[in-house]
PDB file of C-alpha atoms in Angstrom:
ATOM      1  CA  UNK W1184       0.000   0.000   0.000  1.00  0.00           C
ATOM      2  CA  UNK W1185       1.652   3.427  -0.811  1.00  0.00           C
ATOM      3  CA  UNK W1186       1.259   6.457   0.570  1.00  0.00           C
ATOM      4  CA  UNK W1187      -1.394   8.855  -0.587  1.00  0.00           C
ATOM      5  CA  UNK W1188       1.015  12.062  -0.560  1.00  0.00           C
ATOM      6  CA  UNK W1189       4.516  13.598   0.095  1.00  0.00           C
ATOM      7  CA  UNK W1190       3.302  14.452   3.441  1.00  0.00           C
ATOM      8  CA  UNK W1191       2.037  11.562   4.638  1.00  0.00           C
ATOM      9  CA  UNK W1192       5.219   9.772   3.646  1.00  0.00           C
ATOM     10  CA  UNK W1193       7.261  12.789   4.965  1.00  0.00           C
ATOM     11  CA  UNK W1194       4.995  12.333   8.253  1.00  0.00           C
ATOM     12  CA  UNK W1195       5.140   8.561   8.428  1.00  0.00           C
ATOM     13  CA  UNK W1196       8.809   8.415   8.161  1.00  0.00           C
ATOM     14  CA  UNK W1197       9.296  10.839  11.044  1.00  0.00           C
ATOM     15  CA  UNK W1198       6.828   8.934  12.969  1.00  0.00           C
ATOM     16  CA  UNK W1199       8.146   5.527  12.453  1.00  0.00           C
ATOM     17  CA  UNK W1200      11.916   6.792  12.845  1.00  0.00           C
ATOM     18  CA  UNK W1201      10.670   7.733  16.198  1.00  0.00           C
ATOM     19  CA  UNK W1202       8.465   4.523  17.096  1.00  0.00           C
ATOM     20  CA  UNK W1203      11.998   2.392  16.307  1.00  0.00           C
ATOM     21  CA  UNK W1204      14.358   5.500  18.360  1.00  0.00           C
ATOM     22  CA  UNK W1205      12.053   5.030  21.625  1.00  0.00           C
ATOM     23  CA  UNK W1206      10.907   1.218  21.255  1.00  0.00           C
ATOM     24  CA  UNK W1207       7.626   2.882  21.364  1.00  0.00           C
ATOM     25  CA  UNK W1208       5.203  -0.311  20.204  1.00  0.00           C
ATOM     26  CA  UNK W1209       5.485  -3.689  20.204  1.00  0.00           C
ATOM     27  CA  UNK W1210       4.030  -7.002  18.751  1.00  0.00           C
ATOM     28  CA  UNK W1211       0.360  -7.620  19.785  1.00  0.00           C
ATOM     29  CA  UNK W1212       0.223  -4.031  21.426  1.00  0.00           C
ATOM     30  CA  UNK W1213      -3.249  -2.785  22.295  1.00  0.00           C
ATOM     31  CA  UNK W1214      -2.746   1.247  21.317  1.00  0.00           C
ATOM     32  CA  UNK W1215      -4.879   3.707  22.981  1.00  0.00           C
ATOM     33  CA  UNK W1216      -5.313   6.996  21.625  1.00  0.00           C
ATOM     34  CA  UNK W1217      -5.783   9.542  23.593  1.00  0.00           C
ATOM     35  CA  UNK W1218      -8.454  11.323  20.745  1.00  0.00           C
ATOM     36  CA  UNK W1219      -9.604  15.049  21.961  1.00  0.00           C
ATOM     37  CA  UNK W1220     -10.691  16.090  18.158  1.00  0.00           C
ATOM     38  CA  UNK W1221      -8.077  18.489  17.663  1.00  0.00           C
ATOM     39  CA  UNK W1222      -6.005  18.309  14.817  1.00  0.00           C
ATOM     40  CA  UNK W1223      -2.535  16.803  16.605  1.00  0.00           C
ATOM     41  CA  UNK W1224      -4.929  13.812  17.640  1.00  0.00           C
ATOM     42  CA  UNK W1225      -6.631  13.973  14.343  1.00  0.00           C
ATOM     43  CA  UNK W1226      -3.025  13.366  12.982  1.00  0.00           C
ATOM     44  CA  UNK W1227      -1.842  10.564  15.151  1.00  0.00           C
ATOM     45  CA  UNK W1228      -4.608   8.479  14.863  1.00  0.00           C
ATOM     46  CA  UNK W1229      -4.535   8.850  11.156  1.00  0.00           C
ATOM     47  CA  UNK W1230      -1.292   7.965  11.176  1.00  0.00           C
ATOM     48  CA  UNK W1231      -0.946   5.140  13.242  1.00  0.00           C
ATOM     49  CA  UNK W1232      -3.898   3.163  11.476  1.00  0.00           C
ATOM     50  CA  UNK W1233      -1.158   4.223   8.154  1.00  0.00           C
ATOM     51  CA  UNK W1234       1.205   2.788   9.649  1.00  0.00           C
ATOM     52  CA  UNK W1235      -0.646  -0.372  11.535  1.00  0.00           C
ATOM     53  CA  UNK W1236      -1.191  -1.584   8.058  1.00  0.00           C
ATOM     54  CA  UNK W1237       2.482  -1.449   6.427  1.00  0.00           C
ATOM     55  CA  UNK W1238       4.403  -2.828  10.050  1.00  0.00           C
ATOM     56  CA  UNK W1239       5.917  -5.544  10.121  1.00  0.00           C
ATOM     57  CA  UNK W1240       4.752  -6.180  13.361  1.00  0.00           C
ATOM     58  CA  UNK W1241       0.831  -6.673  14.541  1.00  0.00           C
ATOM     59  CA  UNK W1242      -1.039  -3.971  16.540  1.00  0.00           C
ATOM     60  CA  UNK W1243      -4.395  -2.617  17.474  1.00  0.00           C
ATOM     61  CA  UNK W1244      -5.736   1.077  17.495  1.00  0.00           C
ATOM     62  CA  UNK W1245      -8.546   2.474  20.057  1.00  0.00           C
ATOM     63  CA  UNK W1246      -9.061   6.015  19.795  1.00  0.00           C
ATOM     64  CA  UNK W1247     -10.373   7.295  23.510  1.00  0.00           C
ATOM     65  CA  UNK W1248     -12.258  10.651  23.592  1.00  0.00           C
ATOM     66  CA  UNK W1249     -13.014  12.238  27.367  1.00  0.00           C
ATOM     67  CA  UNK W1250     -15.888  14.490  26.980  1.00  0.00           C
ATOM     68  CA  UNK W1251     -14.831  17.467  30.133  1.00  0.00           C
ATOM     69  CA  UNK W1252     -18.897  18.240  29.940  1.00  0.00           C
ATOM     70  CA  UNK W1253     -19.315  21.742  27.925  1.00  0.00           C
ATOM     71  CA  UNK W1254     -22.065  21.958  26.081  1.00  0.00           C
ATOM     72  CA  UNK W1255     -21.178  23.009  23.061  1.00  0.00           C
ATOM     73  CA  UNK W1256     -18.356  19.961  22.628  1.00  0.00           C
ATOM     74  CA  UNK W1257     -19.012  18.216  19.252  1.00  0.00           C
ATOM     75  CA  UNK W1258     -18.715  14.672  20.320  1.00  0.00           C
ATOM     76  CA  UNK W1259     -21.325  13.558  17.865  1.00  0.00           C
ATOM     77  CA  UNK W1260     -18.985  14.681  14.908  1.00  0.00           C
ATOM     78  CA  UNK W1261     -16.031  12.609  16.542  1.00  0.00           C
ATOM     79  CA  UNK W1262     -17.903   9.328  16.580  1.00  0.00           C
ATOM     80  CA  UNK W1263     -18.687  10.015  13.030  1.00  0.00           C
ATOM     81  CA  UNK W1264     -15.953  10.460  11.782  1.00  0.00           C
ATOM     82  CA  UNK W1265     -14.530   6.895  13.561  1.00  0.00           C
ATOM     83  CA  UNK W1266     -16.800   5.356  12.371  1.00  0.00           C
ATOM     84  CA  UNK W1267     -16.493   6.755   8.613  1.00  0.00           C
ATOM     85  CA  UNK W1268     -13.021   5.539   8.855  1.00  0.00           C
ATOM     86  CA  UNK W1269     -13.903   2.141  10.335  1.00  0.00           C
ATOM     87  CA  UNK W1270     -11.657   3.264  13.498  1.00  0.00           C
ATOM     88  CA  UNK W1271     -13.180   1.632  16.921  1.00  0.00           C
ATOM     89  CA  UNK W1272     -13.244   4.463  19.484  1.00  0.00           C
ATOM     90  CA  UNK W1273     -14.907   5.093  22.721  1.00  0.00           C
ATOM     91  CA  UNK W1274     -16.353   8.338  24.095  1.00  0.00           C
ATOM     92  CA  UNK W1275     -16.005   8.907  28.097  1.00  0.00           C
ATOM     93  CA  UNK W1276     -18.727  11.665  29.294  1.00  0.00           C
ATOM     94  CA  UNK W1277     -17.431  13.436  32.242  1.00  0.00           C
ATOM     95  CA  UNK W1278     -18.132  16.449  34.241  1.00  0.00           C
ATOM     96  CA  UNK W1279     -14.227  17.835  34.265  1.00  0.00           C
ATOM     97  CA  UNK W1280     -15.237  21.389  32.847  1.00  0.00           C
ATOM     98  CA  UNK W1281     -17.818  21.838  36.048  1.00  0.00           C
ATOM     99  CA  UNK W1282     -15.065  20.025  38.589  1.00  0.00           C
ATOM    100  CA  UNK W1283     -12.726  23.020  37.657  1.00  0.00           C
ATOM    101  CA  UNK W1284     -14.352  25.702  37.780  1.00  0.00           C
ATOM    102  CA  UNK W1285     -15.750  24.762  41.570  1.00  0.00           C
ATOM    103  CA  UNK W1286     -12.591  23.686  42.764  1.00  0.00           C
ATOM    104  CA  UNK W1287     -10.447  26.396  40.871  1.00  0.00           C
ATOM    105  CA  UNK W1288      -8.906  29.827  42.238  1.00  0.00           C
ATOM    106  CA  UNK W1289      -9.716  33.042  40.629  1.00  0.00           C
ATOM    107  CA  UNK W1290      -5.757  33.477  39.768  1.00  0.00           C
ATOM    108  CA  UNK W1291      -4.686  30.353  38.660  1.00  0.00           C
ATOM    109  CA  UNK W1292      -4.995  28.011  35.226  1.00  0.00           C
ATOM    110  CA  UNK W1293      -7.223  25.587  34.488  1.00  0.00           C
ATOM    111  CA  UNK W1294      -4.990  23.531  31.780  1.00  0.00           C
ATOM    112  CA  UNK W1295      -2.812  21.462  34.106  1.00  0.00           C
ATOM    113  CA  UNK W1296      -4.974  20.767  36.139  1.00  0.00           C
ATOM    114  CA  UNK W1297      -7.431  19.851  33.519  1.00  0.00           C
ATOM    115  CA  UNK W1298      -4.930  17.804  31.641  1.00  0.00           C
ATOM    116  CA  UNK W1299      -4.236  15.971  35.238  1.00  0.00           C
ATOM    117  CA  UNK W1300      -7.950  15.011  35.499  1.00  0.00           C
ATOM    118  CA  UNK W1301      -8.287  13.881  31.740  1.00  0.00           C
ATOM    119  CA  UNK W1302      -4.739  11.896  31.893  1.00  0.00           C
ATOM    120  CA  UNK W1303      -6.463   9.907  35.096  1.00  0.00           C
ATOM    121  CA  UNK W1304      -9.735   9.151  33.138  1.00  0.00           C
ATOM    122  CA  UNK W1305      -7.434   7.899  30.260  1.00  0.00           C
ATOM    123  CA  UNK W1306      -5.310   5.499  33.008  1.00  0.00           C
ATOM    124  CA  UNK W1307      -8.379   4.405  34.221  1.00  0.00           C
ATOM    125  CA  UNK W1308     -10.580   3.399  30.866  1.00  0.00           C
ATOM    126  CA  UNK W1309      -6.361   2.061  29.548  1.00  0.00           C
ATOM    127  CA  UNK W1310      -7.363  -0.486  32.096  1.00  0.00           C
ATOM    128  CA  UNK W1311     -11.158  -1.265  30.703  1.00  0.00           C
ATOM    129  CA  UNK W1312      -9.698  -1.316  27.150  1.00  0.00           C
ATOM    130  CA  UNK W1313      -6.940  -3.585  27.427  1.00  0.00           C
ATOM    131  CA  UNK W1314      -4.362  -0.989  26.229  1.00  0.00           C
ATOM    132  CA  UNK W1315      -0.783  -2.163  26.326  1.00  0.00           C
ATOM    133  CA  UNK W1316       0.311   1.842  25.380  1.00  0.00           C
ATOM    134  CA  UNK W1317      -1.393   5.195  25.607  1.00  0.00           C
ATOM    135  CA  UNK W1318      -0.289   7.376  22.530  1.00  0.00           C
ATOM    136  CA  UNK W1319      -0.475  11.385  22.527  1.00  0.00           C
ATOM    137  CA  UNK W1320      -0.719  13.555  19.927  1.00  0.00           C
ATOM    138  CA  UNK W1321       2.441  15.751  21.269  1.00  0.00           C
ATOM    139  CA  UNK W1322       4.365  17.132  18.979  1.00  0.00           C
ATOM    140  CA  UNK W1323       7.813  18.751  18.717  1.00  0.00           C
ATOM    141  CA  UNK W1324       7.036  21.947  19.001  1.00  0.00           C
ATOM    142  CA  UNK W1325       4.903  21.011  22.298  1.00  0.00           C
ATOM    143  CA  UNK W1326       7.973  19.553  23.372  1.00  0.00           C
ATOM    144  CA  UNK W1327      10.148  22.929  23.216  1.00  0.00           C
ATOM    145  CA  UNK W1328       7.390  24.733  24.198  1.00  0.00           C
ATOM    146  CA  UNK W1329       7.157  22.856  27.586  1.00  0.00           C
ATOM    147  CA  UNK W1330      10.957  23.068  27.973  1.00  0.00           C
ATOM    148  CA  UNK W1331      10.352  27.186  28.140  1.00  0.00           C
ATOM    149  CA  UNK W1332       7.677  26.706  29.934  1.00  0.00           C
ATOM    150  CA  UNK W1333       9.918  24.983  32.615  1.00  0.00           C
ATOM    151  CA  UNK W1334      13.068  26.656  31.992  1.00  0.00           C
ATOM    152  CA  UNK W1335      11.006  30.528  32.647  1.00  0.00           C
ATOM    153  CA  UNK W1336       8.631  29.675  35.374  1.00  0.00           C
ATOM    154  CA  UNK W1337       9.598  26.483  37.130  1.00  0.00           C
ATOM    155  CA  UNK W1338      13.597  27.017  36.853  1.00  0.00           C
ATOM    156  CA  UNK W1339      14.044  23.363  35.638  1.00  0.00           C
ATOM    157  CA  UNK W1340      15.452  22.326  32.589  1.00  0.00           C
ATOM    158  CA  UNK W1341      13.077  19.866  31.320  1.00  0.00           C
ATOM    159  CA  UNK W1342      10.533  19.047  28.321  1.00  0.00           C
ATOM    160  CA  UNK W1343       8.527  15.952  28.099  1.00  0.00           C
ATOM    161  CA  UNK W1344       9.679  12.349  27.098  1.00  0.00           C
ATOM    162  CA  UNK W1345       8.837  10.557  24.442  1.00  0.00           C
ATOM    163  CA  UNK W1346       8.023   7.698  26.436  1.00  0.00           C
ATOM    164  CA  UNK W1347       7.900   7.258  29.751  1.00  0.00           C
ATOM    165  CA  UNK W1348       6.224   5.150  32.850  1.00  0.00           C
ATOM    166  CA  UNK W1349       2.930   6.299  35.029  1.00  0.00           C
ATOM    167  CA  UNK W1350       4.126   6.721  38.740  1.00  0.00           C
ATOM    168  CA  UNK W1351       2.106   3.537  39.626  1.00  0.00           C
ATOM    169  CA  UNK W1352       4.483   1.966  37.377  1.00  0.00           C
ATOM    170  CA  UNK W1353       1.175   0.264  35.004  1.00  0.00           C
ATOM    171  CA  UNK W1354       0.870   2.337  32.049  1.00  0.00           C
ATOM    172  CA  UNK W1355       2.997   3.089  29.317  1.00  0.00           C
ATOM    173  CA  UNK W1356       3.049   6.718  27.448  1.00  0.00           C
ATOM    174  CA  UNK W1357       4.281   7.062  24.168  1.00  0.00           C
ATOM    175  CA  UNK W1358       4.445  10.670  21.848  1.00  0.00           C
ATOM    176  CA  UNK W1359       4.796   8.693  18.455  1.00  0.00           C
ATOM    177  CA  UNK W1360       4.738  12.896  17.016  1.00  0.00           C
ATOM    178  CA  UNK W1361       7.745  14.091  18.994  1.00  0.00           C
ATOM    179  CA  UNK W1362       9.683  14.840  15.491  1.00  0.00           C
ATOM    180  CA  UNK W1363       6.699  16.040  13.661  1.00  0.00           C
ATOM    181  CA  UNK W1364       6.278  19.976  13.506  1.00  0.00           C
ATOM    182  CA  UNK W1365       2.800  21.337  14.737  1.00  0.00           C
ATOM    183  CA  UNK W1366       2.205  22.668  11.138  1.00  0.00           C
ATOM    184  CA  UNK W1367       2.880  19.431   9.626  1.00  0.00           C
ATOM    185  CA  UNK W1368       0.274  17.733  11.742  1.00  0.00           C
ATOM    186  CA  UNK W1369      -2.635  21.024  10.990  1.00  0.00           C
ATOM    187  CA  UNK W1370      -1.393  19.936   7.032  1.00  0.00           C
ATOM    188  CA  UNK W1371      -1.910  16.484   7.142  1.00  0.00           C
ATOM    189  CA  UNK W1372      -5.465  16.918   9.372  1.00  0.00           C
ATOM    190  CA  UNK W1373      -6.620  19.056   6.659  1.00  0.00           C
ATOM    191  CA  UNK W1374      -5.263  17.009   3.829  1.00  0.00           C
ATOM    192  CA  UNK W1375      -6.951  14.060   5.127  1.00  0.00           C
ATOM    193  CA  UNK W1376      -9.716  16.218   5.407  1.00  0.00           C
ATOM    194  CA  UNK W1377     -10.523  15.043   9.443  1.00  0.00           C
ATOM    195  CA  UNK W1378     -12.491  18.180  10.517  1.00  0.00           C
ATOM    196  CA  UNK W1379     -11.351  19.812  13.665  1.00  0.00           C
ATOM    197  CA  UNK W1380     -13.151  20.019  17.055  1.00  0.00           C
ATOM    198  CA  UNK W1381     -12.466  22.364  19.574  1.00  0.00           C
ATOM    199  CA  UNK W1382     -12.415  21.654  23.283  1.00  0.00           C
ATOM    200  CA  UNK W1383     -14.925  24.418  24.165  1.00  0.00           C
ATOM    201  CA  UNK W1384     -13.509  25.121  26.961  1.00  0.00           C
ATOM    202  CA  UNK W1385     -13.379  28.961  28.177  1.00  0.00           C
ATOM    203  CA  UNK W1386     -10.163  29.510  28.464  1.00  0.00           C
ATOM    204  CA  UNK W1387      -8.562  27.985  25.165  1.00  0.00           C
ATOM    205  CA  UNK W1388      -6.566  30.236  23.172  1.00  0.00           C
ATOM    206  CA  UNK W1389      -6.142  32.574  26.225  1.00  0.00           C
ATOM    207  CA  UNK W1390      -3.139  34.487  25.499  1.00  0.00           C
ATOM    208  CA  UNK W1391      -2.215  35.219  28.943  1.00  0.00           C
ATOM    209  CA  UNK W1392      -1.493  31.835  29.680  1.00  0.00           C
ATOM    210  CA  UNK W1393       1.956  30.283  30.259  1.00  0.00           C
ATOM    211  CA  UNK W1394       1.994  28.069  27.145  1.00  0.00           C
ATOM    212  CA  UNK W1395       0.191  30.686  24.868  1.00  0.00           C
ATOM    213  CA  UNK W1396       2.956  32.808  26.088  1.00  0.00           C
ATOM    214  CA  UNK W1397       5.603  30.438  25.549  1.00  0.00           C
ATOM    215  CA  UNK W1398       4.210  29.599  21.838  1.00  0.00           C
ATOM    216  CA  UNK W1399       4.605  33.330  21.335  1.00  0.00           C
ATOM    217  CA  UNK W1400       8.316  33.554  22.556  1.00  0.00           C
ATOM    218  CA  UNK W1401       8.847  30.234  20.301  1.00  0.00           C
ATOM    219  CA  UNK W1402       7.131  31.733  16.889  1.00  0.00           C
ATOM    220  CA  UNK W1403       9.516  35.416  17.734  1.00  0.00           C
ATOM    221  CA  UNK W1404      13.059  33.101  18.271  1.00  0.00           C
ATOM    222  CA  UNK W1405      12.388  30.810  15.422  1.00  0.00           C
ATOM    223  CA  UNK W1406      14.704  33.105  12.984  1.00  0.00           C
ATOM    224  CA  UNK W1407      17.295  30.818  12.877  1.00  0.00           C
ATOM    225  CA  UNK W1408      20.515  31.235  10.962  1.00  0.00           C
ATOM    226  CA  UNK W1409      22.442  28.293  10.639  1.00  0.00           C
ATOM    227  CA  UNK W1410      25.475  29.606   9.379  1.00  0.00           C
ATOM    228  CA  UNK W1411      26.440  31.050  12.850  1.00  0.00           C
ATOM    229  CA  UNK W1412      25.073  27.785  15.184  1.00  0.00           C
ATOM    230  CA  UNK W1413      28.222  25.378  16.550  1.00  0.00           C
ATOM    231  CA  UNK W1414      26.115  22.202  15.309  1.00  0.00           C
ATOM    232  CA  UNK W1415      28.700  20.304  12.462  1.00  0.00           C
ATOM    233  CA  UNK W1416      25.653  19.172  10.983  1.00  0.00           C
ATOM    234  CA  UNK W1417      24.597  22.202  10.274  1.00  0.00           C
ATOM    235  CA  UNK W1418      28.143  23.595   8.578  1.00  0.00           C
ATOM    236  CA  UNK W1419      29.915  20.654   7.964  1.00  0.00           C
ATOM    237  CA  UNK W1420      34.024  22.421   8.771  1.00  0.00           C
ATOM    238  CA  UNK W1421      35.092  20.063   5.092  1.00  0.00           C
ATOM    239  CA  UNK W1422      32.486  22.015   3.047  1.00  0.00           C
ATOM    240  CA  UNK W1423      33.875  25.640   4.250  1.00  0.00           C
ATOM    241  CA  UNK W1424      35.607  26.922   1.583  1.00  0.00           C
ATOM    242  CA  UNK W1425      35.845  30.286   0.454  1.00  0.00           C
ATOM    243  CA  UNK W1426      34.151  31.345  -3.310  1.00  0.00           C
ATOM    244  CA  UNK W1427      35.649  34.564  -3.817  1.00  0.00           C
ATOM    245  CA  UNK W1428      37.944  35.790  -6.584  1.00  0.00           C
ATOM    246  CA  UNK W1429      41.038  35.319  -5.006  1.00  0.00           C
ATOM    247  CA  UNK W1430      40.649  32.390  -2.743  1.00  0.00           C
ATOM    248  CA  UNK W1431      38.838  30.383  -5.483  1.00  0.00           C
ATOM    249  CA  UNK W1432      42.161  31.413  -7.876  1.00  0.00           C
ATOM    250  CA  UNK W1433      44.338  30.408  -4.817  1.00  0.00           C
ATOM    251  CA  UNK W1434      42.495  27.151  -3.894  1.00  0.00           C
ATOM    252  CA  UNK W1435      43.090  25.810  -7.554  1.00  0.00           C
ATOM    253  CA  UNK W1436      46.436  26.552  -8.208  1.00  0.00           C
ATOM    254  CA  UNK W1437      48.908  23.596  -8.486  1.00  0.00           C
ATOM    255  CA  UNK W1438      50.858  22.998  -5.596  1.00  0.00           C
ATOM    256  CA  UNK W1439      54.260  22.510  -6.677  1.00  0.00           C
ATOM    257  CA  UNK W1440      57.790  22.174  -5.304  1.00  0.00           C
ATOM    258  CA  UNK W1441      58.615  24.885  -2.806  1.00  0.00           C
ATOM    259  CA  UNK W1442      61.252  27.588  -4.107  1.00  0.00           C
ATOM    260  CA  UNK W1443      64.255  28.726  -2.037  1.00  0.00           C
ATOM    261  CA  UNK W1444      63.842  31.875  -0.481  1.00  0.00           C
ATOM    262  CA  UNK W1445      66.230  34.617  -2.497  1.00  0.00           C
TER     263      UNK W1445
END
């Protein structure tokens, strides 16, 4: 089976380079993913059932949506479109978005402790499910933007791994995404044409929050130039050379015997 475009090739190579880097999945694995509707989970899911079809080894998909309780939350369109695709899934209604806002201070935000609440309902349906692995949508640029988030307001010097442990030592976590950027994953959603659903939640997109913040500070350093970073990779030393007049005339002279000094 090939692949339907450049970027889904582009996307499944990054994504399988880092499923073999991390030992991410193994034979017979039961993969749960952890499906909110937004277009990073749009683009895992989509391209782990891609890949679950070309591996050499056997494994299952279950896409896992948990409902927080607004209102306005377009479940309905979710289990649609799983079920266009043929994808099993399960939808887990809870009351999160109410839970935070009683138990929340005026001054303080709701996403970690809202993504703390959602990561236990995910442990605890992992469980129901049979799930060997729980894959997030988590992409690279989450991953430096949670290193800045650290690094400014926690002072420590940490991101997120790509794979990692629960602290009761019975679930596995794997970020199959971590080399994919955060536009490739909104390209390949809408190329696939999987149609985005927003959490609904009040605060989303508030740009006074940490991460928002931290996304901004990301998008205003991302002028990179190359030519004066210490990576080899980047300027490999052998490739140096100098193109002007004079060095290029001076590089490609013969070299012959040296000549005594008069």
């Amino acid at each position: 089976m090939g692949y339907r475009s450049e970027l889904e090739a582009r996307l499944a190579k990054k994504t399988t380079k880092a499923i073999v880097d991390y030992q991410m999945i193994d034979d017979g694995d039961r993969i749960m993913v952890g499906l909110s509707g937004g277009k990073d989970s749009w683009a895992l899911l989509q391209l782990l059932d891609v890949l679950r079809q070309r591996a050499p080894i056997r494994f299952s998909l279950v896409a896992v949506n948990v409902d927080s309780g607004y209102k306005e939350y377009k479940h309905d369109l979710i289990a649609r479109t799983c079920e266009a695709h043929g994808w099993e899934y399960r939808i887990e209604h809870t009351g999160i978005g109410e839970l935070i806002e009683d138990i929340l201070d005026a001054d303080q935000t709701p996403c970690s402790l809202c993504a703390r609440l959602r990561r236990g309902v995910l442990y605890r349906i992992a469980n129901e499910v049979g799930a060997t692995k729980i894959a997030l949508g988590h992409h690279a640029d989450d991953f430096i933007e949670t290193l800045l988030l650290n690094l400014f307001f926690a002072g420590a010097l940490k991101a997120m791994p790509a794979k990692l442990v629960s602290d009761n030592g019975k679930h596995v976590v794997i970020r199959p995404l971590v080399y994919v950027g955060e536009d490739e994953a909104r390209a390949y959603t809408k190329e696939r044409e999987l149609q985005v659903v927003g959490c609904c939640c009040p605060a989303c997109g508030d740009l006074g929050l940490q991460r928002q913040r931290s996304k901004r500070l990301l998008m205003e350093l991302a002028n990179v130039a190359p030519r004066h970073l210490l990576d080899t990779r980047l300027n490999p030393p052998a490739e140096l050379r100098a193109t002007s007049g004079h060095q290029r005339d001076a590089a490609s002279a013969p070299i012959g015997p040296a000549r005594p000094l008069a």
